[in-house]
CSV table of C-alpha atoms in Angstrom, one decimal:
chain,number,residue,atom,x,y,z
A,21,MET,CA,-22.3,48.5,31.6
A,22,MET,CA,-19.4,46.3,30.9
A,23,ASN,CA,-19.2,44.3,34.1
A,24,ASP,CA,-22.9,43.4,33.7
A,25,TYR,CA,-21.7,42.3,30.4
A,26,LYS,CA,-18.9,40.2,32.0
A,27,ASP,CA,-21.3,38.9,34.1
A,28,ASN,CA,-24.2,38.2,32.5
A,29,LYS,CA,-21.6,36.2,30.0
A,30,THR,CA,-20.2,34.2,32.8
A,31,LEU,CA,-23.6,33.5,34.0
A,32,THR,CA,-24.6,32.0,30.6
A,33,TYR,CA,-21.6,29.7,30.2
A,34,LYS,CA,-22.0,28.3,33.3
A,35,SER,CA,-25.5,27.7,33.0
A,36,VAL,CA,-24.0,25.8,29.2
A,37,ILE,CA,-21.3,23.8,31.3
A,38,LYS,CA,-24.2,22.5,34.0
A,39,GLN,CA,-26.6,21.4,30.9
A,40,THR,CA,-23.9,19.8,29.1
A,41,ILE,CA,-22.4,18.3,31.9
A,42,GLU,CA,-26.1,16.3,33.2
A,43,ASP,CA,-26.6,15.6,29.5
A,44,ILE,CA,-23.5,13.6,29.5
A,45,GLY,CA,-24.2,12.6,32.5
A,46,PRO,CA,-20.9,10.6,35.2
A,47,ILE,CA,-19.0,8.8,33.4
A,48,SER,CA,-15.9,6.4,33.4
A,49,VAL,CA,-13.0,8.4,33.3
A,50,ASP,CA,-10.7,5.4,31.7
A,51,THR,CA,-13.0,4.4,29.3
A,52,PHE,CA,-14.6,7.7,28.1
A,53,LEU,CA,-11.9,9.9,27.2
A,54,PRO,CA,-10.0,7.0,25.1
A,55,ASP,CA,-13.0,6.3,23.3
A,56,ARG,CA,-13.3,10.1,22.0
A,57,HIS,CA,-9.5,9.9,21.2
A,58,ILE,CA,-8.1,11.7,24.0
A,59,THR,CA,-5.1,9.9,25.1
A,60,LEU,CA,-4.7,10.0,28.7
A,61,HIS,CA,-1.6,10.6,30.5
A,62,GLU,CA,0.4,8.2,33.1
A,63,SER,CA,-1.0,10.8,36.4
A,64,LYS,CA,-4.8,9.7,36.7
A,65,HIS,CA,-7.0,11.7,35.0
A,66,THR,CA,-4.8,14.4,33.4
A,67,PHE,CA,-5.0,15.1,29.5
A,68,THR,CA,-3.6,17.7,27.2
A,69,ALA,CA,-5.9,19.6,24.2
A,70,LEU,CA,-6.3,23.2,24.0
A,71,GLY,CA,-2.5,23.7,24.5
A,72,GLU,CA,-3.5,22.9,28.4
A,73,ILE,CA,-3.1,20.3,31.0
A,74,TYR,CA,-6.3,19.3,32.6
A,75,HIS,CA,-7.7,17.7,35.2
A,76,ILE,CA,-10.6,15.5,35.0
A,77,ASP,CA,-12.6,13.4,37.1
A,78,ASN,CA,-15.6,10.6,36.5
A,79,ASN,CA,-18.2,14.1,37.0
A,80,LEU,CA,-17.3,15.4,34.8
A,81,THR,CA,-15.3,19.2,37.0
A,82,ILE,CA,-12.4,19.5,34.8
A,83,THR,CA,-9.7,21.8,35.8
A,84,TYR,CA,-6.2,23.1,34.9
A,85,SER,CA,-3.2,20.3,36.0
A,86,GLU,CA,-0.3,22.2,36.6
A,87,LYS,CA,-1.9,26.1,36.4
A,88,ASN,CA,-3.4,27.8,39.8
A,89,SER,CA,-6.3,29.6,38.1
A,90,ASN,CA,-9.9,29.0,37.2
A,91,ILE,CA,-10.2,27.1,34.1
A,92,ASP,CA,-11.1,29.3,31.3
A,93,LEU,CA,-15.0,28.7,30.7
A,94,MET,CA,-15.3,28.7,27.2
A,95,GLU,CA,-12.7,26.0,26.9
A,96,TYR,CA,-14.5,23.9,29.7
A,97,ILE,CA,-17.1,24.3,26.8
A,98,LEU,CA,-15.4,23.5,24.0
A,99,ILE,CA,-14.7,20.3,25.7
A,100,LEU,CA,-17.3,19.2,27.3
A,101,HIS,CA,-19.1,19.6,23.5
A,102,TYR,CA,-17.0,17.6,22.0
A,103,LEU,CA,-16.6,14.4,24.8
A,104,LYS,CA,-20.5,15.1,24.4
A,105,ASN,CA,-20.8,14.2,20.9
A,106,LYS,CA,-21.4,10.5,19.9
A,107,TYR,CA,-19.8,11.0,16.2
A,108,ILE,CA,-15.9,10.6,16.7
A,109,PRO,CA,-13.7,12.7,14.0
A,110,LYS,CA,-11.7,10.2,11.6
A,111,LYS,CA,-9.1,11.3,10.2
A,112,ASN,CA,-9.2,13.1,6.2
A,113,ASP,CA,-8.4,15.5,3.7
A,114,SER,CA,-11.4,17.4,3.6
A,115,PHE,CA,-11.1,20.8,5.4
A,116,ILE,CA,-13.6,22.9,5.2
A,117,SER,CA,-13.4,27.1,6.2
A,118,TYR,CA,-15.8,29.0,8.4
A,119,ARG,CA,-17.5,30.8,5.5
A,120,GLU,CA,-18.9,27.1,5.0
A,121,MET,CA,-20.4,26.6,8.6
A,122,PRO,CA,-24.2,28.0,9.3
A,123,GLY,CA,-23.9,31.1,8.6
A,124,GLY,CA,-20.3,31.2,8.5
A,125,ALA,CA,-20.0,33.4,5.5
A,126,PHE,CA,-21.9,36.5,7.8
A,127,TYR,CA,-19.8,35.9,10.2
A,128,TYR,CA,-17.0,36.1,8.5
A,129,LYS,CA,-15.2,39.1,9.1
A,130,PRO,CA,-15.2,39.1,13.2
A,131,PHE,CA,-14.2,35.1,13.1
A,132,LYS,CA,-11.5,36.3,11.2
A,133,ALA,CA,-11.1,39.5,13.7
A,134,ARG,CA,-10.9,37.4,16.4
A,135,SER,CA,-8.6,35.0,15.1
A,136,THR,CA,-6.4,35.4,12.1
A,137,ASP,CA,-5.9,38.6,12.1
A,138,MET,CA,-5.0,38.9,15.3
A,139,LEU,CA,-2.4,36.2,14.8
A,140,VAL,CA,-1.1,37.9,12.4
A,141,SER,CA,-0.9,41.6,13.9
A,142,VAL,CA,1.8,39.9,16.3
A,143,ILE,CA,3.3,38.0,15.0
A,144,GLN,CA,4.2,39.2,11.8
A,145,ASN,CA,6.9,37.7,9.9
A,146,ASP,CA,8.0,36.2,13.1
A,147,ILE,CA,7.7,32.2,12.3
A,148,ASP,CA,10.3,31.1,14.8
A,149,ARG,CA,8.2,32.3,17.2
A,150,LEU,CA,5.0,30.7,15.8
A,151,LYS,CA,7.1,27.2,15.3
A,152,SER,CA,8.0,27.4,18.9
A,153,ASN,CA,4.8,27.9,20.0
A,154,LEU,CA,2.8,25.2,18.1
A,155,SER,CA,4.5,23.3,21.0
A,156,GLN,CA,1.7,23.2,22.6
A,157,PHE,CA,-0.5,21.4,20.9
A,158,ASP,CA,-0.3,17.7,18.6
A,159,TYR,CA,0.5,19.1,14.9
A,160,THR,CA,2.3,18.2,11.7
A,161,PHE,CA,4.5,20.6,9.3
A,162,GLU,CA,3.1,20.4,5.8
A,163,LYS,CA,5.0,21.7,2.5
A,164,ASN,CA,3.3,24.4,1.2
A,165,ASN,CA,3.7,28.3,1.6
A,166,ASP,CA,5.7,29.6,4.8
A,167,LEU,CA,4.3,27.6,7.2
A,168,THR,CA,1.2,24.9,6.8
A,169,VAL,CA,0.6,23.2,9.7
A,170,VAL,CA,-2.4,20.6,10.9
A,171,ILE,CA,-2.9,21.5,14.2
A,172,ARG,CA,-4.9,18.8,16.7
A,173,PRO,CA,-6.6,21.1,19.6
A,174,LEU,CA,-8.8,18.7,21.0
A,175,GLY,CA,-8.5,14.5,20.2
A,176,VAL,CA,-8.2,13.9,17.0
A,177,LEU,CA,-10.2,16.9,15.7
A,178,GLU,CA,-7.4,19.0,12.9
A,179,MET,CA,-7.6,22.7,11.5
A,180,LEU,CA,-5.1,23.5,9.1
A,181,LEU,CA,-3.3,27.1,9.7
A,182,VAL,CA,-1.8,28.5,6.4
A,183,TYR,CA,0.7,30.9,7.3
A,184,ASN,CA,2.1,33.6,4.7
A,185,MET,CA,4.8,36.3,5.9
A,186,SER,CA,4.4,39.5,3.8
A,187,ASP,CA,7.4,40.9,1.6
A,188,GLU,CA,7.3,43.9,-0.7
A,189,GLU,CA,3.9,43.2,-2.7
A,190,PHE,CA,1.6,41.9,-0.1
A,191,PRO,CA,1.1,42.2,3.8
A,192,ALA,CA,1.0,38.7,6.4
A,193,GLU,CA,-2.0,36.4,6.3
A,194,ALA,CA,-3.3,33.7,8.1
A,195,GLU,CA,-6.3,31.3,7.4
A,196,LEU,CA,-7.8,28.3,9.5
A,197,PHE,CA,-9.8,25.7,7.6
A,198,PHE,CA,-11.2,22.8,9.8
A,199,ASP,CA,-11.6,19.4,10.1
A,200,SER,CA,-15.8,18.3,7.7
A,201,SER,CA,-16.5,16.6,10.9
A,202,ILE,CA,-16.3,19.7,12.6
A,203,LYS,CA,-19.9,20.3,11.7
A,204,GLN,CA,-21.3,17.2,13.6
A,205,ILE,CA,-19.5,18.5,16.7
A,206,TYR,CA,-19.7,22.5,17.4
A,207,SER,CA,-21.9,24.9,16.2
A,208,THR,CA,-21.2,28.1,14.3
A,209,ASP,CA,-19.9,30.0,17.2
A,210,ASN,CA,-18.3,27.2,19.5
A,211,VAL,CA,-15.6,27.2,16.1
A,212,ALA,CA,-15.8,31.0,16.2
A,213,ALA,CA,-14.6,30.0,19.7
A,214,LEU,CA,-11.9,27.2,19.0
A,215,ALA,CA,-9.8,29.3,16.8
A,216,HIS,CA,-9.8,32.4,18.9
A,217,VAL,CA,-8.4,29.9,21.9
A,218,VAL,CA,-5.9,28.5,19.5
A,219,CYS,CA,-4.7,31.8,17.7
A,220,LYS,CA,-4.1,33.5,21.0
A,221,LYS,CA,-1.8,30.9,22.0
A,222,LEU,CA,-0.1,30.6,19.1
A,223,MET,CA,0.7,34.1,20.1
A,224,VAL,CA,2.7,34.0,23.4
A,225,SER,CA,5.7,35.2,24.1
């Protein structure tokens, strides 16, 4: 039964990828990615996003550039949906909670379970480990709480991570907020997937 679920999920993801590639159509990587504020490396058609280095061609085939494994299909979808969107997110100070996404209040508990709660269960008070793992991303530290950091997982799209270590009275906790423009880029499900991908990569040992 579990294998059937995984197979169906994989087929669904592949179908979404195929349809999104068709929707975008062939591109010129050299102009299309910079137009979406994604910086290309000197090595032709490679770029950094979601804590990884990817290779992309003009047919929107995306692979890991430095890992000998198949690309995570959800990462593929997140990149394609970002590229497909014609709205270019702009830096601003307006962040929203997942609760403010359509249906987000209803799904907030499972959202936390697969993102910030998962992160806290591993990091606990090991702020140095968390800071070290941030090096996978483009980020900027803020000056509040034990750790407040703006993370740019894709292009100029921003997420705000607020992390508080435990003390004698309160357990460790974390919260994520998103650039308000994310509503024009991702569905509620995609935002949850983005949070899961980022938090998972911040947990590495």
